[in-house]
Coordinates of C-alpha atoms in Angstrom, one line a residue:
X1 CA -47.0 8.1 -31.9
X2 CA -50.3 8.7 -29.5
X3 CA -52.6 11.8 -30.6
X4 CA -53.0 14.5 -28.7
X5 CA -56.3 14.2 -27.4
X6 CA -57.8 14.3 -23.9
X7 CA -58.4 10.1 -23.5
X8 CA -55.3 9.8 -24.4
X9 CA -53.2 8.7 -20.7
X10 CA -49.8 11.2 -21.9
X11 CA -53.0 14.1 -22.3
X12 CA -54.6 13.2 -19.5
X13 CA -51.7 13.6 -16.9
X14 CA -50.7 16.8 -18.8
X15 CA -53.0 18.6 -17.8
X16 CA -54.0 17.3 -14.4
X17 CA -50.4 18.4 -13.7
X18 CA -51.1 21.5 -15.5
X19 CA -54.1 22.3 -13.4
X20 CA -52.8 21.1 -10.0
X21 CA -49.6 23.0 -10.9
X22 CA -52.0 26.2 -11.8
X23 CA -54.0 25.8 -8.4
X24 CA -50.9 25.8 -6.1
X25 CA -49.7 28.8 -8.2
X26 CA -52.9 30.6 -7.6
X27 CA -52.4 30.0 -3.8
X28 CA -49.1 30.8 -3.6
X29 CA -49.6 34.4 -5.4
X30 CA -52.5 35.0 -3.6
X31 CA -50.4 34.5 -0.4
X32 CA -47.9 36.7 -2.2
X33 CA -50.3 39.4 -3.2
X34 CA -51.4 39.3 0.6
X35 CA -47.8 39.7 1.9
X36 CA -47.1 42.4 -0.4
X37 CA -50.2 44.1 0.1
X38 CA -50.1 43.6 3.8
X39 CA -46.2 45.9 2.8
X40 CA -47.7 48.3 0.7
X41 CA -50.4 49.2 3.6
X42 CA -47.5 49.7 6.2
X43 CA -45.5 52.1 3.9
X44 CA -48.7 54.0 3.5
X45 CA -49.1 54.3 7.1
X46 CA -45.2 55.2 7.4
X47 CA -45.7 57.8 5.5
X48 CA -49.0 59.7 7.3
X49 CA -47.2 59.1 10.6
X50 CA -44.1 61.1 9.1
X51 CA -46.3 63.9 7.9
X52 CA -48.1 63.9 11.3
X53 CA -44.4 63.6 12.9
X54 CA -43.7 66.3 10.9
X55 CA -46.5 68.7 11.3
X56 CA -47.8 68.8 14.9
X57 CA -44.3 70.1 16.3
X58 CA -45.2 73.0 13.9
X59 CA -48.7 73.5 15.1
X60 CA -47.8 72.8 18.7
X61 CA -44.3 75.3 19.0
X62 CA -45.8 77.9 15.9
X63 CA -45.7 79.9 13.8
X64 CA -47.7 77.6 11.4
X65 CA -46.8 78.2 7.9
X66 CA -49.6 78.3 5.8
X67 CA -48.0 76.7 3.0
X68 CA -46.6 72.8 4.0
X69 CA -44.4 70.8 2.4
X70 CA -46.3 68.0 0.7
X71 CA -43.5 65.3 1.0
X72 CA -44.6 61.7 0.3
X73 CA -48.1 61.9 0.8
X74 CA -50.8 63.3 -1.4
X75 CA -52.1 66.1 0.8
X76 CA -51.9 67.5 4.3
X77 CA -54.8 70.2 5.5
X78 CA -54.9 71.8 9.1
X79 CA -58.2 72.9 10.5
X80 CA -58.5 74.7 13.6
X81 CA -61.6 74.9 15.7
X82 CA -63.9 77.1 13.7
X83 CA -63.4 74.8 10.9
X84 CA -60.9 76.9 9.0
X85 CA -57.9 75.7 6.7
X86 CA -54.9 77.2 8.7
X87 CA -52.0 75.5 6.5
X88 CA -52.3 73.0 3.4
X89 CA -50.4 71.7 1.3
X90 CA -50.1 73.4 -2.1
X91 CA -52.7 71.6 -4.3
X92 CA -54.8 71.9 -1.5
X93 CA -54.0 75.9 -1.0
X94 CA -57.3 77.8 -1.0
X95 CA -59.8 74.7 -0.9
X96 CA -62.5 73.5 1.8
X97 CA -61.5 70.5 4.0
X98 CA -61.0 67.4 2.5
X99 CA -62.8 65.8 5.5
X100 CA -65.0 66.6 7.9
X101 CA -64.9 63.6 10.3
X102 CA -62.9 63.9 13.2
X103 CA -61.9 60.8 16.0
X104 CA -64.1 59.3 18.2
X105 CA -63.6 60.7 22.0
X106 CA -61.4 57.8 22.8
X107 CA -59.3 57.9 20.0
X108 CA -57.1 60.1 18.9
X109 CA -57.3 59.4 15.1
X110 CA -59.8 58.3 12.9
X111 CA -59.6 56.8 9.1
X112 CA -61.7 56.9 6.2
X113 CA -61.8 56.0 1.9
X114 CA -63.1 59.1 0.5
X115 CA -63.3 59.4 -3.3
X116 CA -62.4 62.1 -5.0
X117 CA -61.4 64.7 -2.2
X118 CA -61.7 68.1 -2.9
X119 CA -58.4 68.9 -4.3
X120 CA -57.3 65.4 -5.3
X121 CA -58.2 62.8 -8.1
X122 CA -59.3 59.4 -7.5
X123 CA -59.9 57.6 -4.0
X124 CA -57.8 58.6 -1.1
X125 CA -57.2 57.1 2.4
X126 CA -58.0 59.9 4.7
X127 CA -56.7 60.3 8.6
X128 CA -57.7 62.8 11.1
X129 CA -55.6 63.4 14.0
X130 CA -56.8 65.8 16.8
X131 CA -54.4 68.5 18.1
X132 CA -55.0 69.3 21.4
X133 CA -54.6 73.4 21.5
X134 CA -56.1 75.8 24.5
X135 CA -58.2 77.0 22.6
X136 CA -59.5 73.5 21.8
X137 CA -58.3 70.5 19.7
X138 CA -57.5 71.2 15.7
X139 CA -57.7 68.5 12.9
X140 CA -54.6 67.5 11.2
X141 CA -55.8 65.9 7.8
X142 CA -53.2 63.5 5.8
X143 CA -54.4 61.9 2.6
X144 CA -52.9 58.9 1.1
X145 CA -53.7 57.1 -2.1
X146 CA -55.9 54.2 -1.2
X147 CA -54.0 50.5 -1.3
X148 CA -55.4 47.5 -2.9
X149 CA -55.1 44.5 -0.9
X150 CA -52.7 42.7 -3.6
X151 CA -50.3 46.2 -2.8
X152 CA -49.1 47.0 -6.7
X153 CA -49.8 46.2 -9.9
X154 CA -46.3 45.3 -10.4
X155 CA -46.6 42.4 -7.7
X156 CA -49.7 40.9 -9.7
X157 CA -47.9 41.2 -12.9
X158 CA -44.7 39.1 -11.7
X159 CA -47.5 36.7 -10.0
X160 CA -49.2 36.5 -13.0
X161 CA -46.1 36.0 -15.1
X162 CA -44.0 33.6 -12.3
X163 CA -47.2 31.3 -11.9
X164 CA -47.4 30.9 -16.1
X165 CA -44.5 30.3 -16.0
X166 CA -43.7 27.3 -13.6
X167 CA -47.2 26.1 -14.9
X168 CA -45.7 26.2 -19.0
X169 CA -42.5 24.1 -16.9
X170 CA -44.5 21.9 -15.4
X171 CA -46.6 20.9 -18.3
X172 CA -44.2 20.3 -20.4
X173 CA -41.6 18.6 -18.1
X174 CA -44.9 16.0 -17.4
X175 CA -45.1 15.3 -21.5
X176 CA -41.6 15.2 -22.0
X177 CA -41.4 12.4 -19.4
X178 CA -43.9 10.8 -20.5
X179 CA -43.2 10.9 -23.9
X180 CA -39.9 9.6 -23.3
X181 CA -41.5 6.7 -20.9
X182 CA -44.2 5.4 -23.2
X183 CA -41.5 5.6 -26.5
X184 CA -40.7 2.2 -25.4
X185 CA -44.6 1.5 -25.4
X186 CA -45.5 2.3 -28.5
X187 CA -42.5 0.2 -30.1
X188 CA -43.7 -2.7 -28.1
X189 CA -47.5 -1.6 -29.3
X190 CA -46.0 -1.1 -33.5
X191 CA -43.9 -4.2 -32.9
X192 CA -47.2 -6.2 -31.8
X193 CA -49.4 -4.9 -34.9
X194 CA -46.9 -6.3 -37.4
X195 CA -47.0 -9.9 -36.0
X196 CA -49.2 -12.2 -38.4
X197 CA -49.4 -16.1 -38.0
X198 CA -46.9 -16.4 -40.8
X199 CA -44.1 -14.4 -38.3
X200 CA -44.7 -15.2 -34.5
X201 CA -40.7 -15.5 -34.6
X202 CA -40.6 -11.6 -34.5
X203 CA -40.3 -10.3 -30.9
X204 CA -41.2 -7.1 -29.4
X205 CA -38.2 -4.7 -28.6
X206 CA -36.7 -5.0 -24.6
X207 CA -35.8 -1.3 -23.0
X208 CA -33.7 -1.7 -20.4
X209 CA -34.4 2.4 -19.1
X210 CA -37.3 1.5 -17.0
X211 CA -37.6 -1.4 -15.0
X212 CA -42.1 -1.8 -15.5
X213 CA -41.3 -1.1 -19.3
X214 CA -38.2 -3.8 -19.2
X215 CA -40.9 -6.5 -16.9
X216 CA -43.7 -5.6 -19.7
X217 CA -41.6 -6.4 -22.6
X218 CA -40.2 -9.7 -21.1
X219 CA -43.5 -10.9 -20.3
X220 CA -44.8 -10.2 -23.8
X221 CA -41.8 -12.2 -25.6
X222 CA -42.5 -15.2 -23.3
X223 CA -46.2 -14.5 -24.0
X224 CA -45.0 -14.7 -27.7
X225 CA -42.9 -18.1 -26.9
X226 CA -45.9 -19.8 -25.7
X227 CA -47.9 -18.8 -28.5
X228 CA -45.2 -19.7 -31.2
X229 CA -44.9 -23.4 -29.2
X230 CA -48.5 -23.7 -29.0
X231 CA -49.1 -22.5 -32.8
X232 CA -46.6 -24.8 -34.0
X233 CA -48.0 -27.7 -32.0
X234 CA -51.8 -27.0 -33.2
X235 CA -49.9 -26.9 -36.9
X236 CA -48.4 -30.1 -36.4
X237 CA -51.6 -31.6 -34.1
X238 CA -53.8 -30.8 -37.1
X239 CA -51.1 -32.1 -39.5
X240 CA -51.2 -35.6 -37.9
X241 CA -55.0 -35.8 -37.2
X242 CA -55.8 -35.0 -40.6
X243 CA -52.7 -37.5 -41.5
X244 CA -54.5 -40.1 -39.0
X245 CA -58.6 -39.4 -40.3
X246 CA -57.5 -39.5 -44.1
X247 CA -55.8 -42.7 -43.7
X248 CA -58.8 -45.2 -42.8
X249 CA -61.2 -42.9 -44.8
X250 CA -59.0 -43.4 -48.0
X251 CA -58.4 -46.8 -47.6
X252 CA -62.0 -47.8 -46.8
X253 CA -62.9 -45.7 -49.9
X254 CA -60.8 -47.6 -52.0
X255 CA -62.4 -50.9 -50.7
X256 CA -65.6 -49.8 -51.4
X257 CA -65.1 -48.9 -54.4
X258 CA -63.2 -51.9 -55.8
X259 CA -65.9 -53.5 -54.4
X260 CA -68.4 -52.3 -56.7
X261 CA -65.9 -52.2 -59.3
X262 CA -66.0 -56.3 -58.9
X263 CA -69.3 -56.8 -57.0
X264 CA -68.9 -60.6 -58.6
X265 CA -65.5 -61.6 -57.1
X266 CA -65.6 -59.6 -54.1
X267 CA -65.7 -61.5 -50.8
X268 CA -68.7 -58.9 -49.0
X269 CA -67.9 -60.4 -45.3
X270 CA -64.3 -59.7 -45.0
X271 CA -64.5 -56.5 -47.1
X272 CA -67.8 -55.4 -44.4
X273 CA -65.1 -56.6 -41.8
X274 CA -62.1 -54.3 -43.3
X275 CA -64.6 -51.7 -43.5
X276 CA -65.7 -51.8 -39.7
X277 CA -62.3 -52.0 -38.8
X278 CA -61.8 -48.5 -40.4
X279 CA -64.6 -47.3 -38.7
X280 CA -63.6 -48.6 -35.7
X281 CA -60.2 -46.7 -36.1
X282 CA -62.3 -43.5 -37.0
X283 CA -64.3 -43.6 -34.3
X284 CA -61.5 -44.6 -31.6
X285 CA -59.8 -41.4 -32.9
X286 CA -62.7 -39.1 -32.8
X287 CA -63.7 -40.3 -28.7
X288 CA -59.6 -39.6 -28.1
X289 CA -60.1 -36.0 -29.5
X290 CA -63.7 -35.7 -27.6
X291 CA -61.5 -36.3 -24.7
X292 CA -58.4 -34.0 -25.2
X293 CA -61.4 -31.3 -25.8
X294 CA -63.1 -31.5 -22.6
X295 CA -59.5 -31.9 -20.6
X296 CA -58.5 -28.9 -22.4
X297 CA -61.6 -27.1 -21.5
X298 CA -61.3 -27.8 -17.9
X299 CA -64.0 -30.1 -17.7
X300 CA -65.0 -30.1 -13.6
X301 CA -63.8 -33.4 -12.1
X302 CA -65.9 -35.7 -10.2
X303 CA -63.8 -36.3 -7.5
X304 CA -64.5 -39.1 -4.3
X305 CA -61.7 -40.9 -2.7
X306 CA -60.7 -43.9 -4.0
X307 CA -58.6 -47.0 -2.8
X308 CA -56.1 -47.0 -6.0
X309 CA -55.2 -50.5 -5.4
X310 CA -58.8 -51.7 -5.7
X311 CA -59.3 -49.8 -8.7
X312 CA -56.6 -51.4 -10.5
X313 CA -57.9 -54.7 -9.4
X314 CA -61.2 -54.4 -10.7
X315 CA -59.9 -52.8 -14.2
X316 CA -57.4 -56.3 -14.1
X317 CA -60.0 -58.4 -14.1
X318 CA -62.7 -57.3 -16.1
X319 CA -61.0 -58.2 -19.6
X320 CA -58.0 -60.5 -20.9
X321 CA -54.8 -59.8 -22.0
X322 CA -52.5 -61.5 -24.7
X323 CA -49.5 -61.2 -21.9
X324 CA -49.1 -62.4 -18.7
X325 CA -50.2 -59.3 -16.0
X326 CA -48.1 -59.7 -12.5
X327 CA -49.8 -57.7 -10.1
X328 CA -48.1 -55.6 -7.3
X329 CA -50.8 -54.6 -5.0
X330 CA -49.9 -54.7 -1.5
X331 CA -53.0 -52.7 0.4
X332 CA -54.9 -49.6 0.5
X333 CA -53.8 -46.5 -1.1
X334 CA -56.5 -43.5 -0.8
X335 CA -56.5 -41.1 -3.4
X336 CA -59.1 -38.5 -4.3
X337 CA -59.6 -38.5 -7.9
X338 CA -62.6 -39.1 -10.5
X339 CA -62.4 -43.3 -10.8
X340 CA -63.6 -43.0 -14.3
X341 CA -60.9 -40.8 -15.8
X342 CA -58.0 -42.6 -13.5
X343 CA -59.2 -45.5 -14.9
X344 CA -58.7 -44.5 -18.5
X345 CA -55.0 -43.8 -17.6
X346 CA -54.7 -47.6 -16.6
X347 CA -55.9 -49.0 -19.6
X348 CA -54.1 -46.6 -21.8
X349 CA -51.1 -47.6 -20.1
X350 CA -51.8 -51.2 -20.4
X351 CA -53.1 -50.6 -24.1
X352 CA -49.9 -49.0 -24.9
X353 CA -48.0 -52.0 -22.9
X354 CA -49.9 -54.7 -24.3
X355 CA -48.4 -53.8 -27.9
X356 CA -45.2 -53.2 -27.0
X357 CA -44.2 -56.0 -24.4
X358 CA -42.4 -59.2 -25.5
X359 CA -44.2 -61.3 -22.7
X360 CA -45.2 -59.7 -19.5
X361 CA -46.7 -56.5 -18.1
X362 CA -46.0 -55.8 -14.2
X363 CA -48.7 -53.4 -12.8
X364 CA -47.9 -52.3 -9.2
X365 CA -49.1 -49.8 -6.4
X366 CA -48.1 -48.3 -3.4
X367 CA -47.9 -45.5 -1.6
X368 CA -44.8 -43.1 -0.6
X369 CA -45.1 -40.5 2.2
X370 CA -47.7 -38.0 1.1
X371 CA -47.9 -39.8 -2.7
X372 CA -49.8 -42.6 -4.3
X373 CA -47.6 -44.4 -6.9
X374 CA -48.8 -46.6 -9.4
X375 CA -46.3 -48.7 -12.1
X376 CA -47.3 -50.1 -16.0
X377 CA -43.7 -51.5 -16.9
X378 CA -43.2 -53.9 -19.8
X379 CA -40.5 -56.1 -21.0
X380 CA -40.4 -54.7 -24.5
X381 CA -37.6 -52.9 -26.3
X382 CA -38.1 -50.3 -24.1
X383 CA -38.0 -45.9 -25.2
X384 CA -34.6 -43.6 -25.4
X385 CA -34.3 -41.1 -23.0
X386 CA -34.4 -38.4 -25.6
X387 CA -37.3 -39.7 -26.8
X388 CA -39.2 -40.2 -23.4
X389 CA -41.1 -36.5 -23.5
X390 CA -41.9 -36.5 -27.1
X391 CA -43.7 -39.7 -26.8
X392 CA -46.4 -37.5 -24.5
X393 CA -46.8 -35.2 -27.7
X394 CA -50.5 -35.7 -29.5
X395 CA -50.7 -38.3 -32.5
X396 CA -46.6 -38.7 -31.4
X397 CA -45.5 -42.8 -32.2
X398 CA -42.2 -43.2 -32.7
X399 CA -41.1 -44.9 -35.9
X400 CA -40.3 -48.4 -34.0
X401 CA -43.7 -48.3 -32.8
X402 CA -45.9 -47.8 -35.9
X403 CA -45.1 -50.6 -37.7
X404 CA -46.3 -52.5 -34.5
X405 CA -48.9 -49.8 -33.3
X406 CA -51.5 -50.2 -36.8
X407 CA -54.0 -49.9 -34.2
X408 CA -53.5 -46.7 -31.9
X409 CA -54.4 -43.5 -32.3
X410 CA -51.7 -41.3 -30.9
X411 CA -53.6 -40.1 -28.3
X412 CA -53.6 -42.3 -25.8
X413 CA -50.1 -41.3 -23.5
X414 CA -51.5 -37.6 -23.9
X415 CA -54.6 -38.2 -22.7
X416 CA -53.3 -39.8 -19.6
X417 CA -51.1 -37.1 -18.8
X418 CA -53.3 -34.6 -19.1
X419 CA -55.9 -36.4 -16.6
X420 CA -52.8 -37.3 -14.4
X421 CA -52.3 -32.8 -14.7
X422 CA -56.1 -32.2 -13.8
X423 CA -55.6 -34.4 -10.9
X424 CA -52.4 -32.4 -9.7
X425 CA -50.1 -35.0 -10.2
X426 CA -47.5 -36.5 -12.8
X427 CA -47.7 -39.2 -15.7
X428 CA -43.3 -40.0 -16.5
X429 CA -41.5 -42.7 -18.3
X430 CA -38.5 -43.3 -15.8
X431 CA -35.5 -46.3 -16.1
X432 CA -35.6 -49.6 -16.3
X433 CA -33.7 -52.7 -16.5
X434 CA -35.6 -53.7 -19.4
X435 CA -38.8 -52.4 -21.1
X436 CA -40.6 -49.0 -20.3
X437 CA -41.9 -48.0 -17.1
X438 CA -44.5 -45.6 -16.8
X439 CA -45.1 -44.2 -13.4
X440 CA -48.1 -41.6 -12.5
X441 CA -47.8 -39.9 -9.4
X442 CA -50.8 -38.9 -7.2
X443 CA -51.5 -36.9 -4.1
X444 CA -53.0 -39.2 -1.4
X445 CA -56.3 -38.3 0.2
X446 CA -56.5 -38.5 4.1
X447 CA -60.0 -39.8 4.0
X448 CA -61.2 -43.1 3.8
X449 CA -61.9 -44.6 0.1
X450 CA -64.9 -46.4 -0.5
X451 CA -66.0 -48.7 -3.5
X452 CA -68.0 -47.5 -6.2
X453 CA -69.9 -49.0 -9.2
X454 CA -68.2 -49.9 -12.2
X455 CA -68.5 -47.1 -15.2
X456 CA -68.0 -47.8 -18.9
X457 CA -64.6 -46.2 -20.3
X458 CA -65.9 -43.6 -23.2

């Protein structure tokens, strides 16, 4: 369960909501307060027009009471020409003028705030109107309490209240929703925290409610499938190296030390000799894991183009082999790769041939629409089909193959397929009437090849 603090995302989008809920609120009862003020100011005015509605006829057709019914205003005063109060209302009975302004000459009535009136409390809208008479125009004066622009304080109270409210909603359907939507989340997050090296079976949780949440969780259990596959191959790469480094160390140990056991009878040269050998072995295994390490780091290649066919001529003849070698090179075929590394894969192909075949090895090139092909087949026993992927797998010999393979290292098929990977093309084992055929596929360059020196094979 995520805390409630502002980093937090669930926080973080509560209250922006909040806020930007809060602000169109605010608008909306301001625009509110306007409308309703905008109603209180008219009903005012309603009401002084009914008092003057009400009054002139009086004043005009006479007699003028003295005494005038107050009805929904707060005070009416009449004031003839000398200035005196002819009729008022009755809280204004007896009392100066509550005004002494009068409209300009081109208006007929006039309006004013005055505070505190004589005769009424607080703040008062005032309006004169002028009563034409022949003896000269009287002042009708109708006081009204003043209105606030928001109208009531009713209207702000339900503003207040209404915009709390749908803010409070708001808020809290956000975190609900988002509550609900990173649940799945924080399962995926608890599952994730449990996993150790000693469970990578365990997988997170898949929600099916939300399709992101659904994609996330998929991608983390395949995540978790290539880690498992890759934990268990490091487990069982480090098994056989170890398995593969102990065995020549061991056994040239145990040399040594029967040799000085039985310095007398011991033969020094062949001993020396069994001892190199093991070195040898050490050594061939540490340059093969050298390599793996710099293909799997990426290592840039050093790419030119290169006529294949020539390539695997030169490699042909610069060293013998025990079995006969019939070539299949028909012409040119272009391909831009680094000659060094392309290279190793033919003589770890021939290498692996040259222990398994009965009495020929048939190398052959050529080139097939937009790919270069190249072909190490022997006429050995041959590899199963089941067997024809695992035989790519590091420090992988199959049990046929290691009585007669006391001299490889394991490494050699993965190291060509990974170079055959970094050079975007393919390293397969693929039917044969007799033996194993290995066939790397390359792209083929469209520019022309050119020779280039010879380079030692580390």
């Amino acid at each position: 369960m995520l805390s409630w603090y502002l980093p937090s995302f669930r926080a973080r989008r509560t209250v922006a909501t909040g806020v930007v809920t809060a602000l169109v609120c605010a608008v909306v009862s301001v625009l509110f307060l306007m409308y309703t003020g905008n109603q209180a100011a008219d009903a005012a005015q309603s009401r002084v027009t009914e008092a003057w509605n009400r009054v002139v006829p009086l004043v005009r057709q006479g007699p003028l009471p003295p005494t005038l019914r107050k009805g929904r205003v707060e005070g009416i005063e009449v004031v003839d020409t000398r200035g005196r109060v002819v009729a008022a209302t009755p809280e204004l009975a007896g009392r100066p003028p509550i005004a002494d302004f009068r409209a300009p000459r081109t208006s007929v009535s006039a309006a004013r705030v005055l505070c505190s009136p004589p005769g009424l409390a607080g703040c008062m809208t005032v309006v004169s109107y002028k009563i034409y008479q022949p003896q000269g125009a009287w002042l009708l004066y109708v006081a009204v309490p003043v209105v606030p622009w928001y109208g009531q304080t009713t209207a702000v109270l339900i503003a207040l209240g209404v915009s709390l409210l749908v803010t409070a909603l708001m808020a809290a359907w956000v975190f609900r929703d988002l509550t609900k939507a990173l649940d799945p989340v924080n399962a995926i997050r608890a599952e994730l925290a449990e996993i150790t090296v000693t469970d990578l079976d365990r997988r997170v949780p898949v929600h099916t409610d939300y399709a992101e949440i659904k994609a996330l969780a998929e991608t983390v259990n395949d995540t978790l499938d290539r880690l498992e596959s890759a934990y268990t191959r490091l487990r069982r790469f480090t098994a056989d190296a170890s398995h593969d480094l102990r065995t020549p160390i061991t056994a040239m140990r145990t040399q040594l030390e029967e040799a000085l056991l039985h310095q007398c009878d011991t033969d020094w040269p062949e001993m020396t000799r069994a001892v190199l050998a093991g070195v040898d072995r050490l050594q061939g295994v540490a340059a093969d894991l050298l390599t793996l390490a710099r293909l799997d780091a990426h290592a840039p290649l050093q790419r030119a183009p290169t006529d294949l066919s020539e390539l695997v001529e030169a490699e042909l003849g610069r060293r013998t082999y025990q079995k006969k070698i019939v070539k299949g090179l028909p012409g040119p075929v272009c391909i831009d790769c680094d000659r060094m590394r392309i290279t190793r894969v033919l003589v770890n192909l021939l290498d692996n041939a040259e222990r398994h075949a009965n009495s020929q090895i048939v190398v052959s090139v050529r080139a097939e629409g937009p790919t270069a092909i190249m072909e190490v087949a022997d006429d050995g026993e041959g590899i199963a089909a089941e067997y024809r992927e695992l035989v790519f797998d590091r420090f992988t010999r199959l049990d046929a193959a290691r009585s007669r393979d006391a001299g490889g290292t394991g490494l050699g098929l993965a190291i060509a397929r990974e170079i055959a990977a970094a050079h975007e093309g393919t390293l397969t084992i693929e039917d044969s009437e007799r033996g194993a055929r290995f066939v790397l596929r390359l792209p083929i360059c469209e520019a022309a090849p050119h020779r280039q020196p010879d380079r030692t094979i580390v």
